[in-house]
Coordinates of C-alpha atoms in Angstrom, one line a residue:
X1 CA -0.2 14.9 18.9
X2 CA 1.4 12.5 16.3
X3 CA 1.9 9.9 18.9
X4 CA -1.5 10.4 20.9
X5 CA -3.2 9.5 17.4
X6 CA -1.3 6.5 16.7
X7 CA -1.4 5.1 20.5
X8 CA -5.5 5.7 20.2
X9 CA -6.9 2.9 22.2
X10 CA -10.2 3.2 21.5
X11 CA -11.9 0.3 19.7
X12 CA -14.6 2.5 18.0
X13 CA -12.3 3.3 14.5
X14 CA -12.2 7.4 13.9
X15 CA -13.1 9.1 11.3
X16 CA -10.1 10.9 8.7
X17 CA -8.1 13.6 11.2
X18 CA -5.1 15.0 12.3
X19 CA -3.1 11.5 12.0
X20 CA -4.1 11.4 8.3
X21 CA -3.3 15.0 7.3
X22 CA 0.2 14.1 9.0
X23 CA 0.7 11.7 7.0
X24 CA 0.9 13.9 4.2
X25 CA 3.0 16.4 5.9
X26 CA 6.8 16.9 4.6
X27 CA 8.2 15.7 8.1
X28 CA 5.7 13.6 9.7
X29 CA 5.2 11.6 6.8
X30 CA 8.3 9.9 6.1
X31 CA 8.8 9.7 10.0
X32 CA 5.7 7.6 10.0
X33 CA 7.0 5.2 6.8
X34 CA 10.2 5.1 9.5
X35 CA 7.8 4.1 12.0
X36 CA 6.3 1.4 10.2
X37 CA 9.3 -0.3 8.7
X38 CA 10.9 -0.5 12.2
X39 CA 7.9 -2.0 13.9
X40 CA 7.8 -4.1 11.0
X41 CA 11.5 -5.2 12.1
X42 CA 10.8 -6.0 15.8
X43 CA 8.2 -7.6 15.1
X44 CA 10.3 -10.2 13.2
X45 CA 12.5 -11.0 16.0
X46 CA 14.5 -13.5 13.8
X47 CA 16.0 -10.5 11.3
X48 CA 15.4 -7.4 13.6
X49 CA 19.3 -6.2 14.2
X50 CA 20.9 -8.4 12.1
X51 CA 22.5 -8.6 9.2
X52 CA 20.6 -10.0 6.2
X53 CA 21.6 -11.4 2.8
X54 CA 21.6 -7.9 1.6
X55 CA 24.5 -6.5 3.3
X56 CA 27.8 -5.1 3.1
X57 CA 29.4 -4.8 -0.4
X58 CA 26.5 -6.9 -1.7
X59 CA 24.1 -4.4 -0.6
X60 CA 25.7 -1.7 -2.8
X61 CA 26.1 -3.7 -6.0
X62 CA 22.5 -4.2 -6.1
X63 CA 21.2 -1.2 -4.8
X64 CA 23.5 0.5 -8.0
X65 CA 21.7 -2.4 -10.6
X66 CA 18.2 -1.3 -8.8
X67 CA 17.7 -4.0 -7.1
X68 CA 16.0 -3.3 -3.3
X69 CA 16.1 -5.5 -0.3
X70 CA 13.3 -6.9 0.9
X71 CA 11.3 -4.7 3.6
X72 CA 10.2 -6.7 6.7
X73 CA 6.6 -8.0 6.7
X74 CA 4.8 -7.6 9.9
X75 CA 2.2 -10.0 11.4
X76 CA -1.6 -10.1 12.5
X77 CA -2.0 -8.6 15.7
X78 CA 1.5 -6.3 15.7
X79 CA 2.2 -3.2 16.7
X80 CA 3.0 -2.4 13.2
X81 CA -0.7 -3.7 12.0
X82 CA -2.3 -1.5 14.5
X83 CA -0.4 1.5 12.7
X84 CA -1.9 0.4 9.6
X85 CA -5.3 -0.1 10.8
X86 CA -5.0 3.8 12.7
X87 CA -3.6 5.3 9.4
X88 CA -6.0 3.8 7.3
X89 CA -9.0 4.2 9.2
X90 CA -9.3 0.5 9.3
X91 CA -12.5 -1.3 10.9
X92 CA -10.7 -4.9 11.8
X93 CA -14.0 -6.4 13.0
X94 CA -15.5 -6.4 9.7
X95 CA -14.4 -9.3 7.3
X96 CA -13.7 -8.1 3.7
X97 CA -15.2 -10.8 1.5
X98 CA -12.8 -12.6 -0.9
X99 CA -14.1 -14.9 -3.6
X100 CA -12.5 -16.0 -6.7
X101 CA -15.6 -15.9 -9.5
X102 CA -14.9 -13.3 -11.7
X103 CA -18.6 -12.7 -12.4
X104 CA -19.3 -11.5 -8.6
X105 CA -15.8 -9.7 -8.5
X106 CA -16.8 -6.0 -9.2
X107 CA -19.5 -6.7 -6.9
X108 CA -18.0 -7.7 -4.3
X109 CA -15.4 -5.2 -4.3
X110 CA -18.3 -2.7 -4.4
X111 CA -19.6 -4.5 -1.0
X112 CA -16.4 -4.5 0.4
X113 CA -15.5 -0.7 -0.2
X114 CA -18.8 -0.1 1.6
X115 CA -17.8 -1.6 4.3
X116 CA -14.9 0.1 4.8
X117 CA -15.6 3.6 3.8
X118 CA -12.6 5.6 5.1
X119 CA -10.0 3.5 4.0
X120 CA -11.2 3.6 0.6
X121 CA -11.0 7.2 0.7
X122 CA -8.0 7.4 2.7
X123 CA -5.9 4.5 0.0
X124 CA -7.1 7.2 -2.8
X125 CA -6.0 10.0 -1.0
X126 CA -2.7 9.1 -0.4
X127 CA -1.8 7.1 -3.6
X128 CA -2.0 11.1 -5.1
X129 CA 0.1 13.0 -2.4
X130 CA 4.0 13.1 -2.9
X131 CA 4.7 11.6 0.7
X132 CA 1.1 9.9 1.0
X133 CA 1.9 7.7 -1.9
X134 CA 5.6 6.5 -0.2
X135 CA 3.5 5.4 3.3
X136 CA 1.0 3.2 1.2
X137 CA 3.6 2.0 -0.9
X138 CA 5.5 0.8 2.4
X139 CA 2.1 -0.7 3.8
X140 CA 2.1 -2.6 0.6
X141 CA 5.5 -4.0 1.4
X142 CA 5.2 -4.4 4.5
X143 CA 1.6 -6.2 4.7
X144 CA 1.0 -9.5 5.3
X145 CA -0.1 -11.5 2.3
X146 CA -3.7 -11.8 2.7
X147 CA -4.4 -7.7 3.9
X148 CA -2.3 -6.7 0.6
X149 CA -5.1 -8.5 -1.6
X150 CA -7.4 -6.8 0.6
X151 CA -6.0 -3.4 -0.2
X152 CA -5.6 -4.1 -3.9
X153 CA -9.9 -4.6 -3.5
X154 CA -10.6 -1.7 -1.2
X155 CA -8.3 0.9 -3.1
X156 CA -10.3 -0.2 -6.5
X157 CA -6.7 -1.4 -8.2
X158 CA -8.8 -4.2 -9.5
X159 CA -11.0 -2.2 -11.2
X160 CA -10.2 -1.4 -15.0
X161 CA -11.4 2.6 -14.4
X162 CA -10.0 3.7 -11.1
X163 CA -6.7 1.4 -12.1
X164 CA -6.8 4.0 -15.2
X165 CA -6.9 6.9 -12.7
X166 CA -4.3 5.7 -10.4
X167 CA -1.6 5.1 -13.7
X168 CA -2.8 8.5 -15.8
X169 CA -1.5 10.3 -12.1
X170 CA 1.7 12.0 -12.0
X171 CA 2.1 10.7 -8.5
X172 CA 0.1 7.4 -7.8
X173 CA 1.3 5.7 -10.6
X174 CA 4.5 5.0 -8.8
X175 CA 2.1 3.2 -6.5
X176 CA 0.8 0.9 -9.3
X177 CA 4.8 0.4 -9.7
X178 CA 5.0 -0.8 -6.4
X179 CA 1.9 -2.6 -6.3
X180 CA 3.1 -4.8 -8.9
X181 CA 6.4 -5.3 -7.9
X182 CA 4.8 -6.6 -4.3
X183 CA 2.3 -8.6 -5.9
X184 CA 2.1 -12.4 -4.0
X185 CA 1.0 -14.7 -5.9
X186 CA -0.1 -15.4 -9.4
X187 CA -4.1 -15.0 -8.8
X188 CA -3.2 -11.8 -8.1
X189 CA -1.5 -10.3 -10.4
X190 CA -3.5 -12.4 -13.5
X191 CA -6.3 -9.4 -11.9
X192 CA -3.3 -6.9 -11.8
X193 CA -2.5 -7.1 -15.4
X194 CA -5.8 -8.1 -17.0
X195 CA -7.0 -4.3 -15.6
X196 CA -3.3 -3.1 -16.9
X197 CA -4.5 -4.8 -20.8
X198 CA -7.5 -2.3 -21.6
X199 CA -5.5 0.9 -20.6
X200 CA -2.2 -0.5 -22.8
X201 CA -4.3 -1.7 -25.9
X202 CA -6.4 1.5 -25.6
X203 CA -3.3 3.5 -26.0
X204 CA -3.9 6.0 -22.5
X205 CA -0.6 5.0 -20.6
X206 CA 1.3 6.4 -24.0
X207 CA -0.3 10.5 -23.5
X208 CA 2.2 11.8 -23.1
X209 CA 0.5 14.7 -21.5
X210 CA -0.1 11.5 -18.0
X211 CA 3.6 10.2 -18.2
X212 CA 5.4 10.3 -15.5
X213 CA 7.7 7.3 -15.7
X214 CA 10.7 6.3 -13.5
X215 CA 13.5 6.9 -15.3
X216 CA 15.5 3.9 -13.4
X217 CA 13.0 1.8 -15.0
X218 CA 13.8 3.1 -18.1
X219 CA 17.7 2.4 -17.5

């Protein structure tokens, strides 16, 4: 059933179902952030069964100062993109706008989120859900540049009061963790952190009563 939803050739995109709740689900879901990751690896033929700059003994000196390796990124018309595109509900024939005046931002990512209904719902969803949250933060990873800004629009990351929502979670704020760390390029996170500003000067990430912080960060 898990593969039948995934290999869905159809070109009509489906409404939320089965393939979502599964994504959630203690076993299917980290065998689909498998999934990804290793189509994400054959699709870069030059690193797929190799070994990297982040292996052997120093793989395990960094992995004990914190420091990951790089996941594979996957490219436009991959097999790993049409993962994303099933999971997320993902229409790709309509063009999410992208314009750099700050005056038309919040409405554009209004438009934008219209236009791709599910996945706005379905990026929410699973940025609260223990093994929800670990799939999106691997299609954040994992994304080509341009579709990670994309996401950062339709999820509402650049939007001061949903960011609020996402970091006050006990769960999705590890998502805004790995949203930052993944950022690409300065534009982005200058609209990152200028959401992040309000919600440190207004004192809200401090509640104690919302903290959930990662105590390796701590360290």
């Amino acid at each position: 059933q898990l593969q039948r939803g995934i290999k869905n050739k159809t070109n009509k995109v489906q409404p939320p179902g089965e393939l979502q709740q599964r994504s959630c689900h203690p076993s299917s879901g980290p065998l689909l952030v498998q999934m990804l990751r290793l189509l994400s690896y054959r699709n870069n033929d030059s690193n797929f069964g190799k070994k990297g700059p982040f292996s052997g003994t120093d793989a395990l000196a960094d992995r004990k100062l914190g420091i990951l390796p790089p996941e594979p990124r996957y490219s436009s018309g991959s097999e790993a993109e049409t993962l994303v595109y099933r999971l997320l509900c993902w229409d790709p024939n309509i063009t999410v706008g992208n314009d750099d005046d700050e005056s038309r931002e919040a409405e554009l990512n209004d438009n934008d989120a219209a236009k791709q209904p599910y996945a706005s719902d379905i990026i929410y969803g699973l940025s609260g859900e223990p093994r929800g949250s670990i799939l999106l933060e691997t299609i954040l990873h994992c994304c080509p540049d341009s579709f990670h800004d994309i996401l950062c629009k339709i999820g509402g990351f650049y939007d001061e009061a949903t960011m609020k929502e996402y970091v006050s979670h006990g769960v999705s704020n590890f998502v805004v963790q790995t949203l930052l760390v993944s950022a690409r390029d300065k534009n982005q996170i200058s609209k990152l952190v200028k959401c992040l500003c309000g919600i440190v000067e207004d004192g809200s990430i401090l509640n104690a009563k919302h903290r959930n912080v990662d105590k390796t960060a701590n360290d």
